[in-house]
CSV table of C-alpha atoms and ligand atoms in Angstrom, one decimal:
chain,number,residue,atom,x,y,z
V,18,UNK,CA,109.9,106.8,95.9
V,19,UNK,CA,109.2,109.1,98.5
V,20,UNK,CA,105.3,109.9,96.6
V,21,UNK,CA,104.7,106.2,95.6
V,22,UNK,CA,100.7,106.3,95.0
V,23,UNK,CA,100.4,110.1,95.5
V,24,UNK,CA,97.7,111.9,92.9
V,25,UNK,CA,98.9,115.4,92.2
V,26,UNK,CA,97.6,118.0,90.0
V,27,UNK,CA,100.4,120.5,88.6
V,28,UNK,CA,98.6,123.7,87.5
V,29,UNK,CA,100.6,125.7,85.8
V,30,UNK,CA,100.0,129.4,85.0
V,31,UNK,CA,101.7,131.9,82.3
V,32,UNK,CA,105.3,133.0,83.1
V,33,UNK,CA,108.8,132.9,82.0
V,34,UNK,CA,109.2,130.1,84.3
V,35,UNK,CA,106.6,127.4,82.8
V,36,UNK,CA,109.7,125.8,81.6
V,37,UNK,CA,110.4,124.8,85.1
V,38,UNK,CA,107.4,122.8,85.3
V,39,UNK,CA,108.0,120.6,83.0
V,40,UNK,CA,111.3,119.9,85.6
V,41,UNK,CA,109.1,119.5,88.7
V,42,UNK,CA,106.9,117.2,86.9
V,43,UNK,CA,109.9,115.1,86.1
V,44,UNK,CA,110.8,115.4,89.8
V,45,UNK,CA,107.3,114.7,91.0
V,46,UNK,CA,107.3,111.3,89.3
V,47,UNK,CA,110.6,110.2,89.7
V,48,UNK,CA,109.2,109.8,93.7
V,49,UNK,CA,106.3,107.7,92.5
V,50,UNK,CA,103.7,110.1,91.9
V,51,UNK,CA,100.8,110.3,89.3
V,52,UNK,CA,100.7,113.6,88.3
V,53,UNK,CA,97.9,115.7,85.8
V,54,UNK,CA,98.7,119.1,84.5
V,55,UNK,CA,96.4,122.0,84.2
V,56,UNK,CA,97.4,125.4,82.4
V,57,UNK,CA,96.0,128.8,81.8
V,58,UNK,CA,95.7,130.0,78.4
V,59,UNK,CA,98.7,132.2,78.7
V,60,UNK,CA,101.0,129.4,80.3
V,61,UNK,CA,100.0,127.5,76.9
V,62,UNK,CA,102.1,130.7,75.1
V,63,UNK,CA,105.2,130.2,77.1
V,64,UNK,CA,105.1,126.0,76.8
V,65,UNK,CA,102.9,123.5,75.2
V,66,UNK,CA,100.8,121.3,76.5
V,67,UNK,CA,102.5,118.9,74.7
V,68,UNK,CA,105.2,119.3,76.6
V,69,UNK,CA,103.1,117.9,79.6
V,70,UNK,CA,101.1,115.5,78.2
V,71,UNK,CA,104.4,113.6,76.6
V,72,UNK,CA,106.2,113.7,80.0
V,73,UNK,CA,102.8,113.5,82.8
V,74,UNK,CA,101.7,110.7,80.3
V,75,UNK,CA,98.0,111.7,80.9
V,76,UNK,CA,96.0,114.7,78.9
V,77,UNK,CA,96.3,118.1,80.1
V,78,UNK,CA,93.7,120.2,81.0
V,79,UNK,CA,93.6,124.1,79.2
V,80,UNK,CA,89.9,124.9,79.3
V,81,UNK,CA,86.5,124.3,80.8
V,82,UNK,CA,84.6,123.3,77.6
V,83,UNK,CA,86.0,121.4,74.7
V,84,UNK,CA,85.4,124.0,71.8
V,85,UNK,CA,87.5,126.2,73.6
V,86,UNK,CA,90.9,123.5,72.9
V,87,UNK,CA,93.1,123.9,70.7
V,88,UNK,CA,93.9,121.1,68.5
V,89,UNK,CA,96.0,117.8,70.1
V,90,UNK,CA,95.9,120.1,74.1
V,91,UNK,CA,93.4,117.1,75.3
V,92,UNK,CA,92.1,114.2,73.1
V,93,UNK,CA,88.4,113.7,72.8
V,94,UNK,CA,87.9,111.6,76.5
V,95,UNK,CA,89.1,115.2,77.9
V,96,UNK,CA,89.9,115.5,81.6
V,97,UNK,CA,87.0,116.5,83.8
V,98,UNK,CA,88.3,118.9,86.5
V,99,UNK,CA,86.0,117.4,89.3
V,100,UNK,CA,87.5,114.2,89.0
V,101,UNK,CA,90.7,115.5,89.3
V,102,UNK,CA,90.1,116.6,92.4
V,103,UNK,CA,88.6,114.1,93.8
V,104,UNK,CA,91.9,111.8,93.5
V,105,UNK,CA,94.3,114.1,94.5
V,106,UNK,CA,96.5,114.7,97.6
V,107,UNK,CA,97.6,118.2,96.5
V,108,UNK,CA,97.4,120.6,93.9
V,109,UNK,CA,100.6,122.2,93.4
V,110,UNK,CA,100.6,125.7,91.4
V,111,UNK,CA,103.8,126.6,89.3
V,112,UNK,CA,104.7,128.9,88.8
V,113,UNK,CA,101.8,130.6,90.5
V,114,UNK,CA,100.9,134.1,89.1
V,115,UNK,CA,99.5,137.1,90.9
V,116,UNK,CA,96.7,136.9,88.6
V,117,UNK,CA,95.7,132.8,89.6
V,118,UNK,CA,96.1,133.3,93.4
V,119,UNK,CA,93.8,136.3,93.2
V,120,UNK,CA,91.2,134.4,91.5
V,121,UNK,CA,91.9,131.6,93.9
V,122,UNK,CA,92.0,134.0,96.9
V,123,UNK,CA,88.5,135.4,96.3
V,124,UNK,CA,86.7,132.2,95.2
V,125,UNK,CA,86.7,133.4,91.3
V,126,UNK,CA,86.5,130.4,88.8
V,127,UNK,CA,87.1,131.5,85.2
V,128,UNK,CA,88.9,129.2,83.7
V,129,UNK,CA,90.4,125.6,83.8
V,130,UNK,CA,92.8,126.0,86.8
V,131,UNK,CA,90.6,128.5,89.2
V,132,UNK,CA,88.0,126.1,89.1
V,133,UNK,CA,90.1,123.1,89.8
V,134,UNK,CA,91.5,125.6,92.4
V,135,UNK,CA,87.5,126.6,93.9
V,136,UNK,CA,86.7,122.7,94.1
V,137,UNK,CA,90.5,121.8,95.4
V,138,UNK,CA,90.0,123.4,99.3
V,139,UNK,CA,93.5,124.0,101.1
V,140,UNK,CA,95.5,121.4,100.1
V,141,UNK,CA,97.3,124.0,97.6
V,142,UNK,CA,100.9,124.1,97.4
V,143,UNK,CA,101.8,127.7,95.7
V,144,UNK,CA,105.1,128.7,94.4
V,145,UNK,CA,104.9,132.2,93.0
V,146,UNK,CA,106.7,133.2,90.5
V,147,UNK,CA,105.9,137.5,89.1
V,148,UNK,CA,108.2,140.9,89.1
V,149,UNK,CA,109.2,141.9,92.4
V,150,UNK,CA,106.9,145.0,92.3
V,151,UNK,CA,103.9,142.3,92.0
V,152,UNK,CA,105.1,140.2,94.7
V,153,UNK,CA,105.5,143.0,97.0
V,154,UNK,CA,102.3,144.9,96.1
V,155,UNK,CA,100.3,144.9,98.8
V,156,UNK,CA,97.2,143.7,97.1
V,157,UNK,CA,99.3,140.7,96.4
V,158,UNK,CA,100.6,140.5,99.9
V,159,UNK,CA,97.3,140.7,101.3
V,160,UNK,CA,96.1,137.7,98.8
V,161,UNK,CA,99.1,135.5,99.7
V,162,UNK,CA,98.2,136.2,103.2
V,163,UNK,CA,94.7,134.7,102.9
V,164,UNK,CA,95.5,131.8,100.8
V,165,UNK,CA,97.8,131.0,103.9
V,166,UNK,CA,94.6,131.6,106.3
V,167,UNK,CA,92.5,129.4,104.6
V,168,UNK,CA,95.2,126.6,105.3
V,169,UNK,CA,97.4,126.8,101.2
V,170,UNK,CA,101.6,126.5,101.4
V,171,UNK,CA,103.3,129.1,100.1
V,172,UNK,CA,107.1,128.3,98.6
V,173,UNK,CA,108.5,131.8,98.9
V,174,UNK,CA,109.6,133.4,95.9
V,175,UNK,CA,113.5,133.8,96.0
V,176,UNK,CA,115.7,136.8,95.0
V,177,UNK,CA,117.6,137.2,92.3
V,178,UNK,CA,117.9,138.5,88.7
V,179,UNK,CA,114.6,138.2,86.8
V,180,UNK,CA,113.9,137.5,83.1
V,181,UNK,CA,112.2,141.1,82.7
V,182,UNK,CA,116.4,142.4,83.5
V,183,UNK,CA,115.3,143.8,87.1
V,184,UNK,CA,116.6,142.1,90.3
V,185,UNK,CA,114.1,141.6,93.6
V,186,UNK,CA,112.3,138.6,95.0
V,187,UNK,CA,109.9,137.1,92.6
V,188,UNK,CA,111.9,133.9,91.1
V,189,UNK,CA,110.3,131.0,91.5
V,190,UNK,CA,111.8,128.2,93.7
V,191,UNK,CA,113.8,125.8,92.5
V,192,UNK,CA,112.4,122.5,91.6
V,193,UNK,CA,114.0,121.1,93.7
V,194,UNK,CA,112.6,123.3,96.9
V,195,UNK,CA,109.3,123.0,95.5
V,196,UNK,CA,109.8,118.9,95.7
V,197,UNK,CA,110.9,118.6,99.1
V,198,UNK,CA,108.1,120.9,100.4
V,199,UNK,CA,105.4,118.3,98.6
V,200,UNK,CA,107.3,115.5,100.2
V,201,UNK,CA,106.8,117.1,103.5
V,202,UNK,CA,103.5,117.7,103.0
V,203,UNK,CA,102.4,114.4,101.5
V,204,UNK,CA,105.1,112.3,101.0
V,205,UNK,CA,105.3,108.9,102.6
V,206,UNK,CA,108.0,109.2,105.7
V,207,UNK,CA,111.0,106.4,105.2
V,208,UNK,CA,110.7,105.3,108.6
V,209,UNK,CA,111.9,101.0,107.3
V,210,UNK,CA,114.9,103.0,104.5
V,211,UNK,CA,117.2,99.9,104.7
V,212,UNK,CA,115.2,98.1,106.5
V,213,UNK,CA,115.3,94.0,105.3
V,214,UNK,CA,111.3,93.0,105.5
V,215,UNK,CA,110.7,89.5,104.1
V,216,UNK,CA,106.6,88.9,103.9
V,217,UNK,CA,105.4,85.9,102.8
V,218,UNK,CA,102.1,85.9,101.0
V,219,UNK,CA,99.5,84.2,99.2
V,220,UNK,CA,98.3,80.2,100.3
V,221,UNK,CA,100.3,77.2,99.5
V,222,UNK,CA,98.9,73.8,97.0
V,223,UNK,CA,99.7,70.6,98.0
V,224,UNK,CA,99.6,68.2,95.2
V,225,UNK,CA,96.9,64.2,95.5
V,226,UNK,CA,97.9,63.6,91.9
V,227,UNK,CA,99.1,66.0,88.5
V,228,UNK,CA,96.0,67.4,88.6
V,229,UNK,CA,94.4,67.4,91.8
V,230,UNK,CA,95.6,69.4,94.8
V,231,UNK,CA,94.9,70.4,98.2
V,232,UNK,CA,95.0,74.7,98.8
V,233,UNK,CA,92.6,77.4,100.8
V,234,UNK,CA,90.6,80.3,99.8
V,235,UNK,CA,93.8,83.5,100.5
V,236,UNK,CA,94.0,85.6,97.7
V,237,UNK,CA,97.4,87.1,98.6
V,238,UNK,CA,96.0,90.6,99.0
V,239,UNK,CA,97.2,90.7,102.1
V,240,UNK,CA,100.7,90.0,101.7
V,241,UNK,CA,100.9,92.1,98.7
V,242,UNK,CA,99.7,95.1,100.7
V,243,UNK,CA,102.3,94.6,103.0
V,244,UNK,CA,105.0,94.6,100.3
V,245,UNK,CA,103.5,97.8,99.1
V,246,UNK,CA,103.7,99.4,102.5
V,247,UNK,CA,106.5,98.3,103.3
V,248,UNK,CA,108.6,99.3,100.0
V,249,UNK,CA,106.6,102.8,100.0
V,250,UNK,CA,108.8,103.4,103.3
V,251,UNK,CA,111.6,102.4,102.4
V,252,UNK,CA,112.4,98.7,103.1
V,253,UNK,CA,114.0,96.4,100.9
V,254,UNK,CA,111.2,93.6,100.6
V,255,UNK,CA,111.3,90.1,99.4
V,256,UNK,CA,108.0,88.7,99.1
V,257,UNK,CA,107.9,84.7,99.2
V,258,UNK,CA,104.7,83.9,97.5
V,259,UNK,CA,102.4,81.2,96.9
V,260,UNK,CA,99.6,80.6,94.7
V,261,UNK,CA,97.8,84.5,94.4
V,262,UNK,CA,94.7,86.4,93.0
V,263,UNK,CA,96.7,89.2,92.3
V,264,UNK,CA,99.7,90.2,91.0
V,265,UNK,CA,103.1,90.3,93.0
V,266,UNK,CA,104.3,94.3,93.2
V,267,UNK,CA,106.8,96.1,90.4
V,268,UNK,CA,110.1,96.7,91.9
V,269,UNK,CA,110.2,93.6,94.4
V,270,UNK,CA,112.3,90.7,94.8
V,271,UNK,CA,109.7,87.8,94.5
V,272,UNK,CA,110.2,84.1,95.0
V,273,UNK,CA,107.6,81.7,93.9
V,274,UNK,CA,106.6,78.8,95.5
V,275,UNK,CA,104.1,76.0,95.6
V,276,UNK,CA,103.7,73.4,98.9
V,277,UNK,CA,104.7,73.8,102.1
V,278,UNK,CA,107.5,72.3,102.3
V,279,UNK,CA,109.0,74.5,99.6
V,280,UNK,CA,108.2,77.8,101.3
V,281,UNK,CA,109.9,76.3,104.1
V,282,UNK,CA,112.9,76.0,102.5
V,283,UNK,CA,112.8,79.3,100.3
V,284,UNK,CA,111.9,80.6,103.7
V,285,UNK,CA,114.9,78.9,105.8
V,286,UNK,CA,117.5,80.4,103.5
V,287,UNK,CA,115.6,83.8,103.4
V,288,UNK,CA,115.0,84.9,106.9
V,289,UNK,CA,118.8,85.2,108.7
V,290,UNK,CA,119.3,88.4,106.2
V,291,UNK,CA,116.0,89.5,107.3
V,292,UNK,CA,115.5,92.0,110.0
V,293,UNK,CA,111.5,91.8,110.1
V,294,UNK,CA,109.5,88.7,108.9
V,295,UNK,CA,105.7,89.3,108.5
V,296,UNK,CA,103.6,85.9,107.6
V,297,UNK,CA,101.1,86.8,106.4
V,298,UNK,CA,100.8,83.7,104.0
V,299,UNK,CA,98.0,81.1,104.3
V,300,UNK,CA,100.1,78.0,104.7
V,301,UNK,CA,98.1,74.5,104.2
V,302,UNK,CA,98.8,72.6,107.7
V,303,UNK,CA,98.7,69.1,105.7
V,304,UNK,CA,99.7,67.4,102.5
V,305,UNK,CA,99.0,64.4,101.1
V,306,UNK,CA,100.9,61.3,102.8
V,307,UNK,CA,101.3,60.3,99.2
V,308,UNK,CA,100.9,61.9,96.3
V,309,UNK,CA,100.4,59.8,93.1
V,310,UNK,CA,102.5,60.2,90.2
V,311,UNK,CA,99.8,59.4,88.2
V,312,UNK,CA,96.1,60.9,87.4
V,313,UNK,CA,94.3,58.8,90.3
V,314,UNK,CA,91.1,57.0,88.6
V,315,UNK,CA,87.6,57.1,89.9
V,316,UNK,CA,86.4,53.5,91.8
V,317,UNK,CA,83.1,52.7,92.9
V,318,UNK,CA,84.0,52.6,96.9
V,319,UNK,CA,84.8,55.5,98.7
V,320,UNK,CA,88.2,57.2,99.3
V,321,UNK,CA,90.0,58.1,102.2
V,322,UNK,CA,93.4,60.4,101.7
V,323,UNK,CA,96.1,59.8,104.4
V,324,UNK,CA,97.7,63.3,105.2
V,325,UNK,CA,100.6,63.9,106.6
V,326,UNK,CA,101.0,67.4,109.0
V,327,UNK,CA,103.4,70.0,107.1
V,328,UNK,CA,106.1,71.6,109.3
V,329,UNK,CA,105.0,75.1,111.5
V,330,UNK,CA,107.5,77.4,109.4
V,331,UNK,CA,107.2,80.6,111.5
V,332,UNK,CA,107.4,78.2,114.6
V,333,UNK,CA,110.8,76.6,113.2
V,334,UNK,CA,112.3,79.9,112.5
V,335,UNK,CA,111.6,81.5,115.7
V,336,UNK,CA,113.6,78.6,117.0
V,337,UNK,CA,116.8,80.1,115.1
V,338,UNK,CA,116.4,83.7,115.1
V,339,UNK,CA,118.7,86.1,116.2
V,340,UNK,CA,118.3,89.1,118.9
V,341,UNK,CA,117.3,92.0,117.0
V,342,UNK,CA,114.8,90.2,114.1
V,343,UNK,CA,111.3,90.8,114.7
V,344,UNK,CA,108.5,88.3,113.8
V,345,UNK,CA,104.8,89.1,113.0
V,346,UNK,CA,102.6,85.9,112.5
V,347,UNK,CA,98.6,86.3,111.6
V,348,UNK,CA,96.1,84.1,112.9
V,349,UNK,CA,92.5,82.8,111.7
V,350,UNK,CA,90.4,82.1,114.2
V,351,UNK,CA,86.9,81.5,114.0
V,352,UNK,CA,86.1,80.9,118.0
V,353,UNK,CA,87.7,82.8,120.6
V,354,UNK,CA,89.7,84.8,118.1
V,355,UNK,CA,91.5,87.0,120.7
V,356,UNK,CA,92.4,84.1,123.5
V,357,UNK,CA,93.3,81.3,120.6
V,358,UNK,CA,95.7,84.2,118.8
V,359,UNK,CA,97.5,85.1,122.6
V,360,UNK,CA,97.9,81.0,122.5
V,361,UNK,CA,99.6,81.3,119.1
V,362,UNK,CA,101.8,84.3,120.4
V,363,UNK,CA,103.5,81.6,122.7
V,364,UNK,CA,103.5,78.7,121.2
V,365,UNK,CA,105.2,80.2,117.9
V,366,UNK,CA,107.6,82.7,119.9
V,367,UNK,CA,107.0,85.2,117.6
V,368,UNK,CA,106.3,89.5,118.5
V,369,UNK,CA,103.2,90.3,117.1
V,370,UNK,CA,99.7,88.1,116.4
V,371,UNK,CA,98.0,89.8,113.6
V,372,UNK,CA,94.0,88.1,114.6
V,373,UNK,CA,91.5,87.9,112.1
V,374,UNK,CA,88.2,86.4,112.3
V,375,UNK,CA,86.2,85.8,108.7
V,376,UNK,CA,83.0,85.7,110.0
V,377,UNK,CA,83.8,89.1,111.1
V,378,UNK,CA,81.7,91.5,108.4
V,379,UNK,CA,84.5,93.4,106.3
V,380,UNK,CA,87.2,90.6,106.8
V,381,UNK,CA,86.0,88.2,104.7
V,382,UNK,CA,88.4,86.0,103.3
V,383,UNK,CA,89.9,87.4,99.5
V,384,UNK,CA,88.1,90.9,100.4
V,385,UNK,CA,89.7,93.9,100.1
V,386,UNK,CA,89.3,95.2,103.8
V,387,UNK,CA,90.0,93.4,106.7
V,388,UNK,CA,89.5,93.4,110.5
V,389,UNK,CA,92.0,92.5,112.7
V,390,UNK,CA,93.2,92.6,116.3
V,391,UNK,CA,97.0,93.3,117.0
V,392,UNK,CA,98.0,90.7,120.1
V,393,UNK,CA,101.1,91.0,121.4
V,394,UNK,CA,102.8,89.9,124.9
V,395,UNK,CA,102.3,92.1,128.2
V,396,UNK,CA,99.5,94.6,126.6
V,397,UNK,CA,96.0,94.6,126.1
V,398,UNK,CA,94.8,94.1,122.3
V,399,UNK,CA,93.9,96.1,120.0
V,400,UNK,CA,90.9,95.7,117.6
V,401,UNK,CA,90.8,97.7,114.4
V,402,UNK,CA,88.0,99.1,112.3
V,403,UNK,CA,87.4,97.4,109.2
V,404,UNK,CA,89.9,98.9,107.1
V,405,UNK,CA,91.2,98.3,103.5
V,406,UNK,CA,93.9,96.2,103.5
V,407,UNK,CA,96.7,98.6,102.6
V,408,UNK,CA,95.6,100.8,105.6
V,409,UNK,CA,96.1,97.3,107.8
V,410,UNK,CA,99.4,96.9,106.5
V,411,UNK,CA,100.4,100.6,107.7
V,412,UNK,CA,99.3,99.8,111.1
V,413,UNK,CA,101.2,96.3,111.0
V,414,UNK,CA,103.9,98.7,109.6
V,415,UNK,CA,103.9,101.1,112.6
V,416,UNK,CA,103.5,98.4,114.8
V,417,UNK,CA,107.1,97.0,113.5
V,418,UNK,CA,108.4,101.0,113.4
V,419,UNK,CA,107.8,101.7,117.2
V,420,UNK,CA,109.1,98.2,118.2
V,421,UNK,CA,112.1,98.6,116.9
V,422,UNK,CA,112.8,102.2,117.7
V,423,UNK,CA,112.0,100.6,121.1
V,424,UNK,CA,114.3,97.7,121.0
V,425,UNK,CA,116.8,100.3,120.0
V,426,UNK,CA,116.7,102.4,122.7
V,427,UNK,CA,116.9,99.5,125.5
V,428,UNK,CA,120.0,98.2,124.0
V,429,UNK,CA,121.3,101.5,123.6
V,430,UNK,CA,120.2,102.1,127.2
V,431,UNK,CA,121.5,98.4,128.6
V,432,UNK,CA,124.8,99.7,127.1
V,433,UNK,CA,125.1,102.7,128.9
V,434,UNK,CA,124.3,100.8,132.1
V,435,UNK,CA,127.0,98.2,131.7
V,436,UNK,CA,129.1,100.9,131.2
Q,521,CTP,N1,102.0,79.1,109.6
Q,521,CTP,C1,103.2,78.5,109.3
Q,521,CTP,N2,103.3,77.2,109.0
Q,521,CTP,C2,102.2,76.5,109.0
Q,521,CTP,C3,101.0,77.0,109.3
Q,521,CTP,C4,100.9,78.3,109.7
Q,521,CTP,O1,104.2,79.3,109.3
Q,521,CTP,N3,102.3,75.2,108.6
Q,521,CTP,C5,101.9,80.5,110.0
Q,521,CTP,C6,101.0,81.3,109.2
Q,521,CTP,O2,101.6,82.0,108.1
Q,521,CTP,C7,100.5,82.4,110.2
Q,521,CTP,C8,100.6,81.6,111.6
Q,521,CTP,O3,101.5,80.5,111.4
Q,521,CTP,O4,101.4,83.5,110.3
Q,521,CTP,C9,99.3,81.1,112.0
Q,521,CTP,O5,98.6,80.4,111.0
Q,521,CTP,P1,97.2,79.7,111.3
Q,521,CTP,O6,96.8,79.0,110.0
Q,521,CTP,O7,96.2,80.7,111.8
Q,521,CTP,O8,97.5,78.7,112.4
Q,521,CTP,P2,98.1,77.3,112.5
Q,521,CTP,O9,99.4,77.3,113.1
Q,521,CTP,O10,97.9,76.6,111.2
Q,521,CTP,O11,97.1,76.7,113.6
Q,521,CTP,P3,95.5,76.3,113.4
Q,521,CTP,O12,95.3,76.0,112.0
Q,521,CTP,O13,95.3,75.1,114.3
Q,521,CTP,O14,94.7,77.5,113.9
């Protein structure tokens, strides 16, 4: 899933090979990624939008104003070709012909396409596709050549016999080319493929009675980004959760949990097949020293509850981890955040304190950003900007990459110095 949460926009203009569209859209979403289609008039001769609406699962844009369309190309919410744009990380055109990259080379906008192309600016992926006299014309050479100045891709047209029985370069690139060069350009790098990342997310409830219990204000979103992250580069996740605001991921092993003392268990059996932990879970530090079995009824004096402390579970699984795991704990501090999270890195033995303070503006508990300082042993830390959290779990992230490209290489290099 190489384009997992990727926004592309597939234009595709009139040639024989329209038809091999319809296979790069199947390509582009097998990796993850939300794709819209936009066509010329004449690419509508050779497929129909049909075609791309059933497969992209979203409308298909043919035309700038809506009594232009021809019955069932776009339904009556229609597609507005600014908005488009706005949400995607590259427009892709093919096939590409002469005709569309001129437009697009001289700032015409005539249609659908050009001006989706005009409001795009270089993050254009072209894959021509015309009769080798076209391509080598040297209007058409001088076009590609300032599409390529003004920062577009080009996937070079290939050699071979063409469908108007002529041979010369001017086939388009197979799908499959025309894939990897999107992946390169925008697709998410699988620097954790393999990788065993267990995050635990979400806040833990500790039960007084049926009905009552004792829990804090994380939503989960957190953790959750992290799964995200963490699965859109490859890692195989398991996400123990607790109580959350938002839903667990598609596509991840997920354990539930309630108290504690459960997710210390879940999380005992979980973490020696784990090569990364990340706690990111809001774990209640007490539970009731009792917990009635029964509804507990109102009296007229007041009432104290006896709690009992709950174990430190990234603490006790520091104690049994192995070598090569690496362990990332967060910390909420409200004084001292920086000095009290460097305390926290010691006394839980763990790699990585990820600090947050929720006074701090942007990293208010449940809140979609968050602003945190990474502390770790032997280096100054590092405060980020308020960021959302799925940006904080990519630094986390690349924190965890480098470290253990890092550990690598000193056991590679302890090796060769034993030798
Ligand atoms: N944590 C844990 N088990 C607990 C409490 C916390 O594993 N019983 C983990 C959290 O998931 C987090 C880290 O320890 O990664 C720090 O949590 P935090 O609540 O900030 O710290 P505490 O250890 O609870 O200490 P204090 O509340 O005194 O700050």
């Amino acid at each position: 899933m190489k384009l997992k949460g990727k926004n592309i926009v597939l234009g595709v203009t009139g040639g024989i090979a329209a038809y091999k569209a319809a296979e790069l859209l199947r390509l582009l979403m097998q990796e993850g990624a939300d794709v819209h289609v936009v066509m010329t008039t004449s690419a509508t001769r050779f497929i129909t939008p049909l075609t791309f609406r059933v497969l992209s699962g979203h409308d298909v844009l043919t035309a700038l104003y809506q009594e232009e369309l021809q019955l069932g190309e776009a339904d009556e919410s229609g597609v507005e070709h600014i908005e488009l744009i706005r949400n995607a990380d590259l427009v892709v055109v093919a096939p590409a012909t002469a005709n569309t990259m001129a437009k697009a080379a001289w700032g015409l906008a005539d249609d659908a396409l050009s001006t989706v192309l005009l409001t795009a600016g270089p993050e254009v992926l072209w894959a021509p596709a015309m009769n080798h006299r076209m391509w080598k014309n040297a209007v058409t050479m001088d076009n590609v050549a300032r599409l390529k100045r003004l920062g577009h891709q080009m996937v070079d047209p290939e050699e071979g016999w063409m469908a108007c029985r002529e041979h010369g370069k001017g086939r388009m690139a197979d799908p499959i080319e025309i894939l990897d060069r999107v992946v390169e350009l925008i697709g998410q790098p699988q620097d954790l493929d393999g990788v065993q990342v267990l995050i635990t997310a979400g806040r833990t409830e500790e039960d007084l009675d049926p009905v009552r219990f004792i829990t804090n204000r994380s939503s989960g979103k957190m953790g959750v980004a992290l799964a995200e992250e963490a699965q859109s580069r490859g890692a195989e996740v398991v996400l123990l959760a607790g109580a959350m605001d938002v839903p667990a991921p598609d596509g991840i092993d997920v354990h539930r949990v309630r108290s504690a003392r459960d997710m210390s268990t879940a999380a005992k059996r979980l973490f020696p097949k784990c090569d990364v932990l990340v706690m990111a879970a809001a774990v209640g530090d007490y539970r009731s020293a009792k917990a009635s079995t029964s509804k507990m009824k109102r009296t007229k004096d007041d009432l104290s509850i006896e709690l009992k402390a709950n174990p430190d579970i990234l603490a006790g699984l520091a104690k049994s981890r192995k070598g090569s795991q690496l362990m990332v704990g967060f910390a909420l501090e409200t004084n001292r955040a920086v000095e009290a999270g460097r305390e926290k890195l010691k006394k839980k033995n763990v790699d990585l304190i990820v600090v947050n303070n929720p006074k701090d503006k942007g990293a208010a508990i449940g809140g979609d950003t968050n602003v945190v300082t990474l502390v770790e042993a032997g280096r100054a830390a590092r405060k980020l900007p308020v960021l959302p959290k799925r940006d904080v779990a990519r630094r986390i992230l690349d924190w965890v990459v480098t470290k253990r490209s890092k550990k690598r290489k000193s056991g590679k290099s302890s090796v060769r110095s034993k030798a």
